[in-house]
């Protein structure tokens, strides 16, 4: 199978996923967003395509369509290690991720669905003059995912589902080079795009009408970028050291994800649930760049990352306030997979606490307007990227407002 | 719709909070020291000499000047330097990086002499930076040194009677830094041991005792720095001992044939013979200590011996230096000289450490840091090393620090001062200082 992906993209995946439902994953379903991003152990609508393919069979209507858009406002502050008065902030351009899910119930046993979303898209901009500019100045990537999915219901309380993911991604990564001429410092930019296949499977079980249990597994994917473009801006005297037309290859494993969810319908109005996400991050050992051609200044590089497996714990609830209005709330804790001595500002990952609110307004029997708001606190963290001796305290805040509609008939 | 409005309000409120995560700012403090009147005593490095000259921009990057700006964050006062109003310097020698075509027609990146208007004019104000290029320990105690040294001359109170140490009292310092002794071995070493001599370690101890006593006369606190192992600086490490590369077998045969009669004599004295082969070969150097009579006082250089950066490259490339003719001794630091330098530096540093301890001063172990840098050391994303030009620590003269090297020195001083006096003086960002400019 031709499995290609941008290493950088992957690196970012890593960061995003790490950020837990980080601002990437958190925006894949407006209703789920509002509930601390739980969604494995129950079924609401077509968003199950993404959250638990097994749950598609439990969508009540013959057709279900869900679409939404979110804003990602992420900010990270850096305070250099003492003694220093230096602080920096990221300037993150707004990226508006979209998602669309649709399901069609062919018969009582079989449902098919399609998901289209941008599960991993982000921009991080530290700027060309900040103190860590020789590690990273800005990084941006956008991934677009199409997921055809099918589910089969064995009986009233058990179904399974599986989907294929086709993703395409583009990535751009820049940093300054510590060589200067009269016009300023040098800079390198790596850019590339690639595509990749993966799969996800899910099991949905309802042992009692009130209890839901779901398990979703998303595959590990070895992602490979070949022939990405490297652009250098360097003093003329160094143009042979940093030639034009350099290409880079890189490979990075995208870790497997295991999600286990449970839900309980307390009464007609109240649903509560919890998810445990486990991300097998330890496969992300290092980021290797293979440059062609190599020069004395441009050797292949192996950048240790040494990620550790990390869990995310989520709880959430929804309450039907009245005929028209449903309210949601949730929270989660997301442990960073990055070790204290390998925190690179390219991925300023910290432990995170997410708090969310959400609501749906029922316009008519078929149409709902959904809104969500997630406040993600990246907890203060002292860390160092020891391979380059860059140390300090990081703290982040991400705000994700989302709005969407769902149409079921 | 009412609900939408509520969300809008929540969103706006959250953005206000969210836009900038707040982290506690670092709070500087002076601890037990008083930085209001700061004086810095030393040699060319203290003065801000770099790229072969003492020039205006280089002075601004002198570590004492950098320190003074950080001291201002904890109550430090103004810090006056004897400003040179020229980017070329007081004397000719300023270098910039450019392209040079050698005698063999090969063009390569190389330091080039930069010419222009010099400025050696005197300054009339009291200066805090008493760094004097060329000064050895005892020069600071030498009356009338201003008449001998063109840099001290610029701010000497009296040309014929003043000592550098006398200038200290004009500042009446509350805090000082002292870093002197490099030239006590360096001048010997940079001349390949051919000129000058090493200051006797016992005398050095006496000089240092007097200098520190004068600095502390009014109860000032301070920091004193150790002397680095100068044999690891680019001035001595840029020309490898085996940079005689022979690519032509005829050339190899000719050299072996030419030295054949000499080898017979060397063997009779029980000495190593000369041999050449294709590829890298050890240079032939002059050896005044050879037991052979002139003109046979030469041998091939040993792998542990050093050739200075100042050796004329064209003479090696086109005039047979190091192969047909020995490289003159003034461009070579042989093992005996290296040992003499290392032994003296080791004694000096023992003196410095013991005086720092006895006088309650912060000890800045520059020697240790230079050793750390030999194989490369990372600061804030950049790998620095002692390598010439590419290493980033040294300026184009291969002896003096670059602006970033000076910033690193300043941070080492701050680290030691903070530890000794319970202070919280902030480091500078090394990356705020300019790196070497390429063409």
Coordinates of C-alpha atoms in Angstrom, one line a residue, chain B residues 87-253:
Chain B
X87 CA 34.7 50.9 13.0
X88 CA 38.3 50.2 12.0
X89 CA 39.9 50.7 15.3
X90 CA 42.7 52.4 17.2
X91 CA 45.4 50.7 15.2
X92 CA 45.2 48.9 11.8
X93 CA 44.3 45.2 11.9
X94 CA 40.5 45.1 11.6
X95 CA 39.3 42.1 9.6
X96 CA 36.1 41.3 7.8
X97 CA 35.1 38.1 6.0
X98 CA 35.5 38.1 2.3
X99 CA 36.9 36.2 -0.6
X100 CA 40.6 35.9 -1.2
X101 CA 42.4 34.3 -4.2
X102 CA 45.6 32.6 -3.1
X103 CA 48.9 32.2 -5.1
X104 CA 47.6 29.0 -6.6
X105 CA 44.5 30.8 -8.0
X106 CA 42.1 29.2 -5.5
X107 CA 39.4 31.6 -4.2
X108 CA 38.1 30.9 -0.7
X109 CA 36.3 32.6 2.1
X110 CA 38.9 34.3 4.3
X111 CA 39.4 37.1 6.8
X112 CA 40.5 40.3 4.9
X113 CA 42.1 43.4 6.2
X114 CA 39.6 46.3 6.4
X115 CA 41.0 49.8 6.0
X116 CA 39.6 53.1 6.9
X117 CA 39.9 56.0 9.3
X118 CA 41.3 55.1 12.7
X119 CA 40.6 56.8 16.0
X120 CA 43.2 56.7 18.8
X121 CA 42.1 60.0 20.4
X122 CA 42.1 60.3 24.1
X123 CA 39.0 60.5 26.2
X124 CA 38.6 63.0 29.0
X125 CA 36.0 61.3 31.1
X126 CA 36.3 58.7 33.9
X127 CA 36.0 55.3 32.4
X128 CA 34.5 52.2 34.0
X129 CA 35.9 49.7 31.5
X130 CA 39.6 49.5 32.3
X131 CA 40.2 46.7 29.8
X132 CA 43.6 47.3 28.2
X133 CA 44.5 45.3 25.1
X134 CA 47.9 43.7 25.4
X135 CA 48.1 44.1 29.2
X136 CA 49.6 41.4 31.4
X137 CA 49.0 41.1 35.1
X138 CA 52.0 43.2 36.1
X139 CA 51.2 45.9 33.5
X140 CA 48.2 47.0 35.6
X141 CA 50.8 47.8 38.3
X142 CA 53.3 49.5 36.0
X143 CA 53.7 53.2 36.5
X144 CA 53.7 55.1 33.2
X145 CA 52.2 52.1 31.3
X146 CA 50.2 54.7 29.3
X147 CA 53.4 55.7 27.5
X148 CA 54.0 52.1 26.4
X149 CA 50.4 51.1 25.5
X150 CA 48.4 53.0 22.9
X151 CA 45.1 51.8 24.5
X152 CA 45.8 52.7 28.1
X153 CA 47.3 56.0 26.8
X154 CA 43.7 57.0 25.7
X155 CA 42.4 57.3 29.3
X156 CA 45.5 57.3 31.5
X157 CA 45.4 60.1 34.1
X158 CA 49.1 60.7 33.7
X159 CA 51.1 59.2 30.9
X160 CA 54.4 59.0 32.7
X161 CA 53.3 58.1 36.3
X162 CA 49.8 56.5 36.3
X163 CA 49.1 52.8 36.7
X164 CA 46.0 51.2 35.3
X165 CA 45.1 50.1 38.9
X166 CA 45.2 53.8 39.9
X167 CA 42.2 54.5 37.6
X168 CA 40.1 52.3 39.8
X169 CA 39.9 54.8 42.6
X170 CA 38.3 57.4 40.3
X171 CA 35.3 55.1 40.0
X172 CA 35.4 54.2 43.7
X173 CA 33.7 50.9 42.8
X174 CA 31.1 49.0 44.7
X175 CA 31.6 46.1 42.4
X176 CA 34.4 44.9 40.1
X177 CA 35.3 42.2 37.7
X178 CA 38.9 41.1 37.2
X179 CA 40.2 38.9 34.4
X180 CA 43.9 39.2 33.7
X181 CA 46.6 36.7 32.9
X182 CA 45.8 35.6 29.4
X183 CA 48.5 37.7 27.9
X184 CA 51.0 36.4 30.5
X185 CA 51.1 33.3 28.4
X186 CA 49.4 34.3 25.2
X187 CA 52.0 36.7 23.9
X188 CA 54.6 34.0 24.4
X189 CA 52.3 31.4 22.7
X190 CA 51.1 33.5 19.7
X191 CA 54.7 34.1 18.8
X192 CA 55.3 30.4 18.8
X193 CA 57.3 30.7 21.9
X194 CA 59.9 32.6 19.9
X195 CA 59.4 36.0 21.5
X196 CA 58.4 37.2 24.9
X197 CA 58.3 35.0 28.0
X198 CA 55.8 33.5 30.3
X199 CA 55.1 35.4 33.6
X200 CA 56.5 33.5 36.5
X201 CA 53.6 31.9 38.4
X202 CA 54.9 33.0 41.8
X203 CA 55.2 36.6 40.5
X204 CA 51.7 36.3 39.1
X205 CA 50.4 35.4 42.5
X206 CA 52.0 38.5 44.0
X207 CA 50.7 40.8 41.3
X208 CA 47.2 39.4 41.6
X209 CA 47.2 39.8 45.4
X210 CA 48.1 43.4 45.0
X211 CA 45.5 44.1 42.3
X212 CA 42.7 42.5 44.3
X213 CA 43.7 44.4 47.4
X214 CA 43.5 47.7 45.4
X215 CA 40.1 46.8 44.0
X216 CA 38.8 45.9 47.4
X217 CA 40.3 48.9 49.1
X218 CA 36.9 50.5 49.8
X219 CA 35.1 47.2 50.4
X220 CA 34.0 46.4 46.9
X221 CA 32.6 43.0 46.0
X222 CA 33.5 41.4 42.8
X223 CA 34.2 38.5 40.5
X224 CA 37.4 37.1 39.2
X225 CA 37.8 34.8 36.2
X226 CA 40.2 32.0 35.4
X227 CA 42.5 31.8 32.4
X228 CA 41.5 29.5 29.6
X229 CA 43.7 26.9 28.1
X230 CA 44.7 29.1 25.2
X231 CA 46.0 26.1 23.1
X232 CA 42.4 25.3 22.2
X233 CA 41.6 28.6 20.6
X234 CA 41.2 28.8 16.8
X235 CA 44.5 30.7 16.5
X236 CA 46.3 27.4 17.3
X237 CA 43.8 24.9 16.0
X238 CA 42.9 26.1 12.5
X239 CA 45.9 24.9 10.7
X240 CA 46.1 21.1 11.2
X241 CA 49.6 19.6 11.8
X242 CA 49.1 17.3 8.7
X243 CA 47.6 19.8 6.3
X244 CA 50.4 19.1 3.8
X245 CA 48.4 17.2 1.3
X246 CA 50.3 15.5 -1.5
X247 CA 48.4 14.4 -4.5
X248 CA 51.2 13.7 -7.0
X249 CA 53.4 10.7 -6.5
X250 CA 56.3 12.5 -8.3
X251 CA 56.1 15.1 -5.6
X252 CA 56.1 12.5 -2.9
X253 CA 59.1 10.8 -4.5

